[in-house]
Amino acid sequence: VAEGGSHPSLATLVDTVERQLCSFKTSNGLSSSNESHMYKVMISRVRRSHEEACRRLERQHAELRKRERERHTKELEALRESLGKKCNEKVEEQEAEWVEAVKRLSLEHQEELAVLQQNVQEQEEGFKKTQAERDLLHKTAGELRAQVGKINTMRERERNVI
């Protein structure tokens, strides 16, 4: 595996094998038919090794993608849950504010209603008093008319007597 975690290309591996083969050939004095066979064996091994390494990397990459997907899914679920909780809290806060506002308005309306009821009661009492005074005035006026009538009758009699 090359520096930085990436896998070397097949061409790089073949170059490396060729260099090793030349070095091996020089140090061991191999014949050309042996060289050819050895070269083919080494190239075959390098190809298989490279293919296995690629498959292993693909499996590791697939596993990494799977773990990342699972992690992201868990994070999304946590975010959804958190947002759900925050939304519920906001709804509960809003409901509490509305309940308080309704209570406040209800109290204000009750106070206004009490004031209006007091005004009505005072007006009714004033009307009753005014009606009683009017009735008394009518009675007094009736009594005064009766007295005036008596006085007038007495004056008539006095004129007739004279």
Short mmCIF file of N, CA and C in Angstrom, two decimals:
data_model
loop_
_atom_site.label_atom_id
_atom_site.label_comp_id
_atom_site.label_asym_id
_atom_site.label_seq_id
_atom_site.Cartn_x
_atom_site.Cartn_y
_atom_site.Cartn_z
N VAL A 1 0.85 -1.17 0.00
CA VAL A 1 0.00 0.00 0.00
C VAL A 1 0.89 1.23 0.00
N ALA A 2 0.57 2.17 -0.89
CA ALA A 2 1.39 3.37 -1.04
C ALA A 2 1.14 4.31 0.12
N GLU A 3 1.99 5.33 0.20
CA GLU A 3 1.89 6.33 1.26
C GLU A 3 0.55 7.06 1.16
N GLY A 4 -0.06 7.39 2.31
CA GLY A 4 -1.33 8.10 2.32
C GLY A 4 -2.51 7.14 2.31
N GLY A 5 -2.27 5.82 2.31
CA GLY A 5 -3.35 4.86 2.42
C GLY A 5 -3.94 4.43 1.10
N SER A 6 -3.43 4.92 -0.05
CA SER A 6 -3.99 4.49 -1.33
C SER A 6 -3.25 3.25 -1.82
N HIS A 7 -3.87 2.51 -2.70
CA HIS A 7 -3.29 1.26 -3.20
C HIS A 7 -2.50 1.57 -4.46
N PRO A 8 -1.29 0.97 -4.63
CA PRO A 8 -0.49 1.26 -5.84
C PRO A 8 -1.17 0.66 -7.08
N SER A 9 -0.91 1.27 -8.21
CA SER A 9 -1.50 0.76 -9.45
C SER A 9 -0.80 -0.52 -9.86
N LEU A 10 -1.45 -1.28 -10.74
CA LEU A 10 -0.88 -2.53 -11.22
C LEU A 10 0.43 -2.26 -11.98
N ALA A 11 0.46 -1.18 -12.73
CA ALA A 11 1.69 -0.85 -13.49
C ALA A 11 2.86 -0.61 -12.54
N THR A 12 2.62 0.07 -11.43
CA THR A 12 3.67 0.31 -10.46
C THR A 12 4.18 -1.00 -9.89
N LEU A 13 3.25 -1.91 -9.59
CA LEU A 13 3.64 -3.21 -9.05
C LEU A 13 4.44 -4.02 -10.07
N VAL A 14 4.04 -3.98 -11.35
CA VAL A 14 4.76 -4.71 -12.41
C VAL A 14 6.18 -4.16 -12.52
N ASP A 15 6.32 -2.83 -12.50
CA ASP A 15 7.65 -2.21 -12.55
C ASP A 15 8.50 -2.69 -11.39
N THR A 16 7.93 -2.74 -10.22
CA THR A 16 8.65 -3.19 -9.02
C THR A 16 9.09 -4.64 -9.19
N VAL A 17 8.20 -5.48 -9.70
CA VAL A 17 8.53 -6.89 -9.89
C VAL A 17 9.63 -7.04 -10.94
N GLU A 18 9.56 -6.28 -11.99
CA GLU A 18 10.60 -6.37 -13.03
C GLU A 18 11.96 -5.99 -12.45
N ARG A 19 12.00 -4.95 -11.63
CA ARG A 19 13.26 -4.56 -11.01
C ARG A 19 13.78 -5.67 -10.09
N GLN A 20 12.85 -6.25 -9.30
CA GLN A 20 13.26 -7.34 -8.41
C GLN A 20 13.73 -8.55 -9.22
N LEU A 21 13.05 -8.81 -10.33
CA LEU A 21 13.42 -9.95 -11.19
C LEU A 21 14.82 -9.75 -11.77
N CYS A 22 15.08 -8.54 -12.24
CA CYS A 22 16.43 -8.25 -12.79
C CYS A 22 17.49 -8.45 -11.71
N SER A 23 17.18 -7.96 -10.54
CA SER A 23 18.12 -8.08 -9.44
C SER A 23 18.32 -9.56 -9.08
N PHE A 24 17.22 -10.30 -9.03
CA PHE A 24 17.26 -11.73 -8.71
C PHE A 24 18.04 -12.50 -9.78
N LYS A 25 17.74 -12.17 -11.03
CA LYS A 25 18.38 -12.83 -12.18
C LYS A 25 19.89 -12.59 -12.16
N THR A 26 20.30 -11.38 -11.89
CA THR A 26 21.71 -11.03 -11.89
C THR A 26 22.43 -11.76 -10.76
N SER A 27 21.81 -11.77 -9.60
CA SER A 27 22.49 -12.38 -8.45
C SER A 27 22.49 -13.90 -8.51
N ASN A 28 21.52 -14.51 -9.23
CA ASN A 28 21.44 -15.99 -9.25
C ASN A 28 21.82 -16.59 -10.59
N GLY A 29 22.10 -15.81 -11.60
CA GLY A 29 22.53 -16.30 -12.91
C GLY A 29 21.54 -17.25 -13.55
N LEU A 30 20.28 -16.86 -13.65
CA LEU A 30 19.24 -17.72 -14.23
C LEU A 30 19.31 -17.74 -15.74
N SER A 31 18.85 -18.86 -16.34
CA SER A 31 18.78 -18.95 -17.81
C SER A 31 17.53 -18.26 -18.30
N SER A 32 17.44 -18.03 -19.60
CA SER A 32 16.33 -17.27 -20.14
C SER A 32 15.01 -18.00 -20.04
N SER A 33 14.95 -19.36 -20.17
CA SER A 33 13.66 -20.07 -20.04
C SER A 33 13.19 -20.03 -18.59
N ASN A 34 14.16 -20.18 -17.69
CA ASN A 34 13.83 -20.05 -16.26
C ASN A 34 13.39 -18.62 -15.95
N GLU A 35 14.05 -17.66 -16.58
CA GLU A 35 13.70 -16.26 -16.38
C GLU A 35 12.27 -16.01 -16.81
N SER A 36 11.92 -16.52 -17.98
CA SER A 36 10.59 -16.30 -18.52
C SER A 36 9.54 -16.92 -17.60
N HIS A 37 9.79 -18.13 -17.15
CA HIS A 37 8.83 -18.80 -16.27
C HIS A 37 8.72 -18.05 -14.94
N MET A 38 9.87 -17.68 -14.38
CA MET A 38 9.89 -16.95 -13.12
C MET A 38 9.16 -15.62 -13.26
N TYR A 39 9.40 -14.94 -14.37
CA TYR A 39 8.74 -13.65 -14.63
C TYR A 39 7.23 -13.83 -14.66
N LYS A 40 6.74 -14.85 -15.38
CA LYS A 40 5.30 -15.10 -15.50
C LYS A 40 4.70 -15.43 -14.13
N VAL A 41 5.40 -16.23 -13.34
CA VAL A 41 4.91 -16.61 -12.00
C VAL A 41 4.82 -15.37 -11.13
N MET A 42 5.85 -14.56 -11.16
CA MET A 42 5.84 -13.36 -10.32
C MET A 42 4.76 -12.38 -10.76
N ILE A 43 4.60 -12.20 -12.08
CA ILE A 43 3.56 -11.30 -12.59
C ILE A 43 2.19 -11.84 -12.18
N SER A 44 1.98 -13.12 -12.27
CA SER A 44 0.71 -13.74 -11.88
C SER A 44 0.44 -13.50 -10.40
N ARG A 45 1.48 -13.70 -9.58
CA ARG A 45 1.32 -13.46 -8.14
C ARG A 45 1.00 -12.00 -7.85
N VAL A 46 1.70 -11.10 -8.54
CA VAL A 46 1.46 -9.67 -8.34
C VAL A 46 0.04 -9.31 -8.73
N ARG A 47 -0.41 -9.86 -9.88
CA ARG A 47 -1.79 -9.57 -10.32
C ARG A 47 -2.81 -10.07 -9.30
N ARG A 48 -2.62 -11.31 -8.83
CA ARG A 48 -3.56 -11.86 -7.84
C ARG A 48 -3.52 -11.04 -6.55
N SER A 49 -2.33 -10.71 -6.12
CA SER A 49 -2.18 -9.90 -4.91
C SER A 49 -2.86 -8.54 -5.09
N HIS A 50 -2.65 -7.95 -6.27
CA HIS A 50 -3.26 -6.65 -6.56
C HIS A 50 -4.79 -6.77 -6.59
N GLU A 51 -5.30 -7.80 -7.24
CA GLU A 51 -6.75 -8.00 -7.32
C GLU A 51 -7.35 -8.24 -5.94
N GLU A 52 -6.66 -9.06 -5.12
CA GLU A 52 -7.13 -9.31 -3.76
C GLU A 52 -7.12 -8.03 -2.94
N ALA A 53 -6.06 -7.24 -3.09
CA ALA A 53 -5.97 -5.97 -2.37
C ALA A 53 -7.10 -5.04 -2.81
N CYS A 54 -7.39 -5.01 -4.11
CA CYS A 54 -8.48 -4.15 -4.61
C CYS A 54 -9.83 -4.61 -4.05
N ARG A 55 -10.06 -5.93 -4.06
CA ARG A 55 -11.32 -6.45 -3.50
C ARG A 55 -11.42 -6.13 -2.00
N ARG A 56 -10.30 -6.30 -1.28
CA ARG A 56 -10.29 -5.99 0.14
C ARG A 56 -10.60 -4.50 0.36
N LEU A 57 -9.98 -3.64 -0.44
CA LEU A 57 -10.25 -2.20 -0.33
C LEU A 57 -11.71 -1.89 -0.65
N GLU A 58 -12.26 -2.55 -1.67
CA GLU A 58 -13.67 -2.33 -2.01
C GLU A 58 -14.58 -2.75 -0.87
N ARG A 59 -14.27 -3.91 -0.25
CA ARG A 59 -15.07 -4.37 0.90
C ARG A 59 -14.94 -3.38 2.06
N GLN A 60 -13.71 -2.94 2.32
CA GLN A 60 -13.50 -1.97 3.40
C GLN A 60 -14.24 -0.66 3.11
N HIS A 61 -14.18 -0.25 1.84
CA HIS A 61 -14.87 0.99 1.45
C HIS A 61 -16.38 0.83 1.61
N ALA A 62 -16.92 -0.32 1.19
CA ALA A 62 -18.35 -0.58 1.34
C ALA A 62 -18.74 -0.59 2.82
N GLU A 63 -17.91 -1.22 3.65
CA GLU A 63 -18.18 -1.27 5.09
C GLU A 63 -18.12 0.14 5.69
N LEU A 64 -17.14 0.91 5.26
CA LEU A 64 -17.02 2.29 5.74
C LEU A 64 -18.26 3.10 5.34
N ARG A 65 -18.69 2.96 4.07
CA ARG A 65 -19.90 3.67 3.62
C ARG A 65 -21.11 3.24 4.44
N LYS A 66 -21.19 1.93 4.73
CA LYS A 66 -22.31 1.41 5.52
C LYS A 66 -22.29 2.02 6.93
N ARG A 67 -21.10 2.03 7.57
CA ARG A 67 -20.99 2.61 8.92
C ARG A 67 -21.33 4.10 8.91
N GLU A 68 -20.83 4.82 7.87
CA GLU A 68 -21.12 6.25 7.76
C GLU A 68 -22.63 6.48 7.59
N ARG A 69 -23.26 5.65 6.73
CA ARG A 69 -24.69 5.76 6.50
C ARG A 69 -25.45 5.52 7.82
N GLU A 70 -25.04 4.49 8.57
CA GLU A 70 -25.67 4.20 9.86
C GLU A 70 -25.47 5.35 10.83
N ARG A 71 -24.25 5.89 10.86
CA ARG A 71 -23.97 7.03 11.77
C ARG A 71 -24.82 8.23 11.39
N HIS A 72 -24.89 8.51 10.07
CA HIS A 72 -25.70 9.64 9.62
C HIS A 72 -27.18 9.42 9.92
N THR A 73 -27.62 8.18 9.76
CA THR A 73 -29.02 7.86 10.06
C THR A 73 -29.29 8.10 11.55
N LYS A 74 -28.38 7.65 12.41
CA LYS A 74 -28.55 7.86 13.85
C LYS A 74 -28.54 9.35 14.18
N GLU A 75 -27.62 10.10 13.56
CA GLU A 75 -27.56 11.54 13.79
C GLU A 75 -28.85 12.22 13.34
N LEU A 76 -29.36 11.81 12.17
CA LEU A 76 -30.62 12.37 11.68
C LEU A 76 -31.77 12.05 12.62
N GLU A 77 -31.81 10.81 13.10
CA GLU A 77 -32.86 10.43 14.04
C GLU A 77 -32.76 11.26 15.31
N ALA A 78 -31.54 11.46 15.80
CA ALA A 78 -31.34 12.28 17.01
C ALA A 78 -31.78 13.71 16.75
N LEU A 79 -31.43 14.24 15.56
CA LEU A 79 -31.85 15.60 15.22
C LEU A 79 -33.37 15.70 15.13
N ARG A 80 -33.98 14.70 14.48
CA ARG A 80 -35.45 14.70 14.37
C ARG A 80 -36.08 14.68 15.76
N GLU A 81 -35.54 13.82 16.63
CA GLU A 81 -36.08 13.72 17.98
C GLU A 81 -35.90 15.04 18.72
N SER A 82 -34.72 15.62 18.58
CA SER A 82 -34.45 16.90 19.23
C SER A 82 -35.39 17.98 18.71
N LEU A 83 -35.53 18.03 17.38
CA LEU A 83 -36.44 19.02 16.80
C LEU A 83 -37.87 18.77 17.24
N GLY A 84 -38.26 17.50 17.30
CA GLY A 84 -39.60 17.17 17.77
C GLY A 84 -39.83 17.66 19.19
N LYS A 85 -38.83 17.43 20.06
CA LYS A 85 -38.93 17.89 21.44
C LYS A 85 -39.03 19.41 21.49
N LYS A 86 -38.18 20.08 20.70
CA LYS A 86 -38.20 21.55 20.69
C LYS A 86 -39.54 22.07 20.19
N CYS A 87 -40.07 21.42 19.15
CA CYS A 87 -41.37 21.83 18.62
C CYS A 87 -42.46 21.63 19.68
N ASN A 88 -42.41 20.49 20.35
CA ASN A 88 -43.40 20.23 21.40
C ASN A 88 -43.28 21.25 22.52
N GLU A 89 -42.04 21.58 22.89
CA GLU A 89 -41.84 22.59 23.94
C GLU A 89 -42.41 23.93 23.50
N LYS A 90 -42.14 24.31 22.24
CA LYS A 90 -42.66 25.58 21.73
C LYS A 90 -44.18 25.58 21.73
N VAL A 91 -44.78 24.46 21.30
CA VAL A 91 -46.25 24.36 21.29
C VAL A 91 -46.78 24.49 22.71
N GLU A 92 -46.13 23.79 23.66
CA GLU A 92 -46.58 23.87 25.05
C GLU A 92 -46.44 25.29 25.59
N GLU A 93 -45.33 25.95 25.26
CA GLU A 93 -45.14 27.34 25.69
C GLU A 93 -46.24 28.23 25.11
N GLN A 94 -46.52 28.05 23.81
CA GLN A 94 -47.55 28.87 23.15
C GLN A 94 -48.91 28.61 23.77
N GLU A 95 -49.20 27.33 24.03
CA GLU A 95 -50.48 26.99 24.67
C GLU A 95 -50.59 27.65 26.04
N ALA A 96 -49.49 27.60 26.81
CA ALA A 96 -49.49 28.22 28.14
C ALA A 96 -49.72 29.72 28.03
N GLU A 97 -49.07 30.35 27.06
CA GLU A 97 -49.28 31.80 26.84
C GLU A 97 -50.73 32.08 26.49
N TRP A 98 -51.31 31.24 25.63
CA TRP A 98 -52.71 31.45 25.24
C TRP A 98 -53.65 31.27 26.43
N VAL A 99 -53.37 30.25 27.24
CA VAL A 99 -54.21 30.01 28.42
C VAL A 99 -54.13 31.23 29.34
N GLU A 100 -52.91 31.72 29.55
CA GLU A 100 -52.75 32.91 30.40
C GLU A 100 -53.48 34.12 29.81
N ALA A 101 -53.37 34.28 28.49
CA ALA A 101 -54.04 35.41 27.83
C ALA A 101 -55.55 35.29 27.98
N VAL A 102 -56.07 34.08 27.83
CA VAL A 102 -57.52 33.87 27.98
C VAL A 102 -57.93 34.15 29.42
N LYS A 103 -57.13 33.68 30.38
CA LYS A 103 -57.44 33.95 31.79
C LYS A 103 -57.45 35.46 32.05
N ARG A 104 -56.41 36.13 31.53
CA ARG A 104 -56.30 37.57 31.72
C ARG A 104 -57.51 38.29 31.11
N LEU A 105 -57.86 37.91 29.87
CA LEU A 105 -59.02 38.51 29.23
C LEU A 105 -60.29 38.20 30.00
N SER A 106 -60.40 36.97 30.48
CA SER A 106 -61.57 36.57 31.25
C SER A 106 -61.68 37.43 32.51
N LEU A 107 -60.55 37.62 33.20
CA LEU A 107 -60.56 38.46 34.40
C LEU A 107 -60.94 39.90 34.05
N GLU A 108 -60.36 40.42 32.97
CA GLU A 108 -60.69 41.77 32.54
C GLU A 108 -62.17 41.89 32.23
N HIS A 109 -62.71 40.89 31.52
CA HIS A 109 -64.14 40.93 31.17
C HIS A 109 -65.00 40.78 32.41
N GLN A 110 -64.55 39.95 33.36
CA GLN A 110 -65.30 39.81 34.61
C GLN A 110 -65.32 41.13 35.37
N GLU A 111 -64.16 41.81 35.38
CA GLU A 111 -64.10 43.11 36.05
C GLU A 111 -65.00 44.12 35.34
N GLU A 112 -64.95 44.13 34.01
CA GLU A 112 -65.81 45.04 33.25
C GLU A 112 -67.28 44.70 33.49
N LEU A 113 -67.59 43.40 33.51
CA LEU A 113 -68.96 42.97 33.76
C LEU A 113 -69.41 43.40 35.15
N ALA A 114 -68.53 43.27 36.15
CA ALA A 114 -68.87 43.69 37.51
C ALA A 114 -69.14 45.19 37.55
N VAL A 115 -68.31 45.97 36.85
CA VAL A 115 -68.52 47.42 36.80
C VAL A 115 -69.86 47.73 36.13
N LEU A 116 -70.13 47.05 35.01
CA LEU A 116 -71.40 47.27 34.31
C LEU A 116 -72.60 46.87 35.18
N GLN A 117 -72.47 45.74 35.87
CA GLN A 117 -73.55 45.31 36.76
C GLN A 117 -73.76 46.33 37.88
N GLN A 118 -72.68 46.86 38.41
CA GLN A 118 -72.78 47.89 39.45
C GLN A 118 -73.49 49.13 38.90
N ASN A 119 -73.09 49.52 37.65
CA ASN A 119 -73.74 50.68 37.02
C ASN A 119 -75.23 50.45 36.82
N VAL A 120 -75.59 49.25 36.35
CA VAL A 120 -76.99 48.92 36.14
C VAL A 120 -77.75 48.98 37.46
N GLN A 121 -77.14 48.39 38.50
CA GLN A 121 -77.78 48.40 39.82
C GLN A 121 -77.99 49.83 40.32
N GLU A 122 -76.94 50.65 40.15
CA GLU A 122 -77.07 52.06 40.58
C GLU A 122 -78.16 52.77 39.78
N GLN A 123 -78.22 52.51 38.48
CA GLN A 123 -79.25 53.13 37.65
C GLN A 123 -80.65 52.66 38.05
N GLU A 124 -80.76 51.35 38.35
CA GLU A 124 -82.05 50.82 38.80
C GLU A 124 -82.48 51.47 40.11
N GLU A 125 -81.51 51.58 41.03
CA GLU A 125 -81.82 52.23 42.31
C GLU A 125 -82.21 53.69 42.09
N GLY A 126 -81.46 54.37 41.19
CA GLY A 126 -81.80 55.77 40.86
C GLY A 126 -83.19 55.87 40.23
N PHE A 127 -83.49 54.91 39.35
CA PHE A 127 -84.81 54.91 38.71
C PHE A 127 -85.91 54.68 39.74
N LYS A 128 -85.66 53.71 40.66
CA LYS A 128 -86.66 53.43 41.70
C LYS A 128 -86.86 54.66 42.58
N LYS A 129 -85.76 55.31 42.93
CA LYS A 129 -85.84 56.51 43.76
C LYS A 129 -86.60 57.61 43.01
N THR A 130 -86.24 57.77 41.72
CA THR A 130 -86.92 58.78 40.90
C THR A 130 -88.40 58.43 40.78
N GLN A 131 -88.71 57.17 40.59
CA GLN A 131 -90.11 56.75 40.46
C GLN A 131 -90.86 56.98 41.78
N ALA A 132 -90.18 56.68 42.91
CA ALA A 132 -90.80 56.90 44.22
C ALA A 132 -91.05 58.39 44.43
N GLU A 133 -90.05 59.20 44.04
CA GLU A 133 -90.22 60.65 44.17
C GLU A 133 -91.36 61.14 43.27
N ARG A 134 -91.43 60.60 42.04
CA ARG A 134 -92.51 60.98 41.12
C ARG A 134 -93.88 60.57 41.69
N ASP A 135 -93.91 59.32 42.24
CA ASP A 135 -95.16 58.88 42.84
C ASP A 135 -95.56 59.77 44.00
N LEU A 136 -94.56 60.13 44.82
CA LEU A 136 -94.82 61.04 45.95
C LEU A 136 -95.30 62.39 45.44
N LEU A 137 -94.63 62.89 44.37
CA LEU A 137 -95.04 64.17 43.80
C LEU A 137 -96.47 64.10 43.25
N HIS A 138 -96.80 62.98 42.58
CA HIS A 138 -98.18 62.81 42.07
C HIS A 138 -99.18 62.78 43.22
N LYS A 139 -98.79 62.06 44.27
CA LYS A 139 -99.68 61.98 45.44
C LYS A 139 -99.86 63.36 46.05
N THR A 140 -98.70 64.04 46.24
CA THR A 140 -98.75 65.38 46.84
C THR A 140 -99.55 66.32 45.93
N ALA A 141 -99.30 66.22 44.62
CA ALA A 141 -100.05 67.07 43.68
C ALA A 141 -101.53 66.75 43.77
N GLY A 142 -101.87 65.47 43.90
CA GLY A 142 -103.29 65.09 44.03
C GLY A 142 -103.88 65.65 45.31
N GLU A 143 -103.12 65.56 46.41
CA GLU A 143 -103.59 66.10 47.69
C GLU A 143 -103.76 67.61 47.60
N LEU A 144 -102.77 68.26 46.95
CA LEU A 144 -102.85 69.72 46.79
C LEU A 144 -104.07 70.10 45.94
N ARG A 145 -104.34 69.36 44.87
CA ARG A 145 -105.52 69.63 44.04
C ARG A 145 -106.80 69.47 44.86
N ALA A 146 -106.79 68.43 45.69
CA ALA A 146 -107.97 68.20 46.53
C ALA A 146 -108.16 69.36 47.50
N GLN A 147 -107.05 69.83 48.08
CA GLN A 147 -107.13 70.96 49.01
C GLN A 147 -107.56 72.23 48.28
N VAL A 148 -106.99 72.42 47.06
CA VAL A 148 -107.39 73.59 46.26
C VAL A 148 -108.88 73.49 45.94
N GLY A 149 -109.31 72.28 45.63
CA GLY A 149 -110.74 72.08 45.34
C GLY A 149 -111.59 72.42 46.55
N LYS A 150 -111.14 71.98 47.73
CA LYS A 150 -111.88 72.29 48.96
C LYS A 150 -111.89 73.79 49.20
N ILE A 151 -110.71 74.42 49.00
CA ILE A 151 -110.61 75.87 49.21
C ILE A 151 -111.55 76.58 48.24
N ASN A 152 -111.51 76.16 47.01
CA ASN A 152 -112.38 76.78 45.99
C ASN A 152 -113.85 76.57 46.36
N THR A 153 -114.17 75.41 46.85
CA THR A 153 -115.55 75.15 47.25
C THR A 153 -115.92 76.05 48.41
N MET A 154 -115.03 76.21 49.37
CA MET A 154 -115.30 77.08 50.51
C MET A 154 -115.43 78.52 50.05
N ARG A 155 -114.68 78.97 49.15
CA ARG A 155 -114.78 80.35 48.63
C ARG A 155 -116.11 80.51 47.92
N GLU A 156 -116.48 79.51 47.19
CA GLU A 156 -117.80 79.59 46.50
C GLU A 156 -118.91 79.74 47.53
N ARG A 157 -118.83 78.97 48.54
CA ARG A 157 -119.88 79.04 49.59
C ARG A 157 -119.85 80.40 50.23
N GLU A 158 -118.64 80.91 50.48
CA GLU A 158 -118.57 82.23 51.12
C GLU A 158 -119.14 83.28 50.21
N ARG A 159 -118.94 83.22 48.93
CA ARG A 159 -119.52 84.19 48.00
C ARG A 159 -121.04 84.06 48.00
N ASN A 160 -121.43 82.85 48.04
CA ASN A 160 -122.89 82.66 48.02
C ASN A 160 -123.52 83.15 49.31
N VAL A 161 -122.79 83.07 50.35
CA VAL A 161 -123.34 83.53 51.64
C VAL A 161 -123.37 85.03 51.64
N ILE A 162 -122.47 85.63 51.08
CA ILE A 162 -122.45 87.09 51.11
C ILE A 162 -123.44 87.60 50.17
#
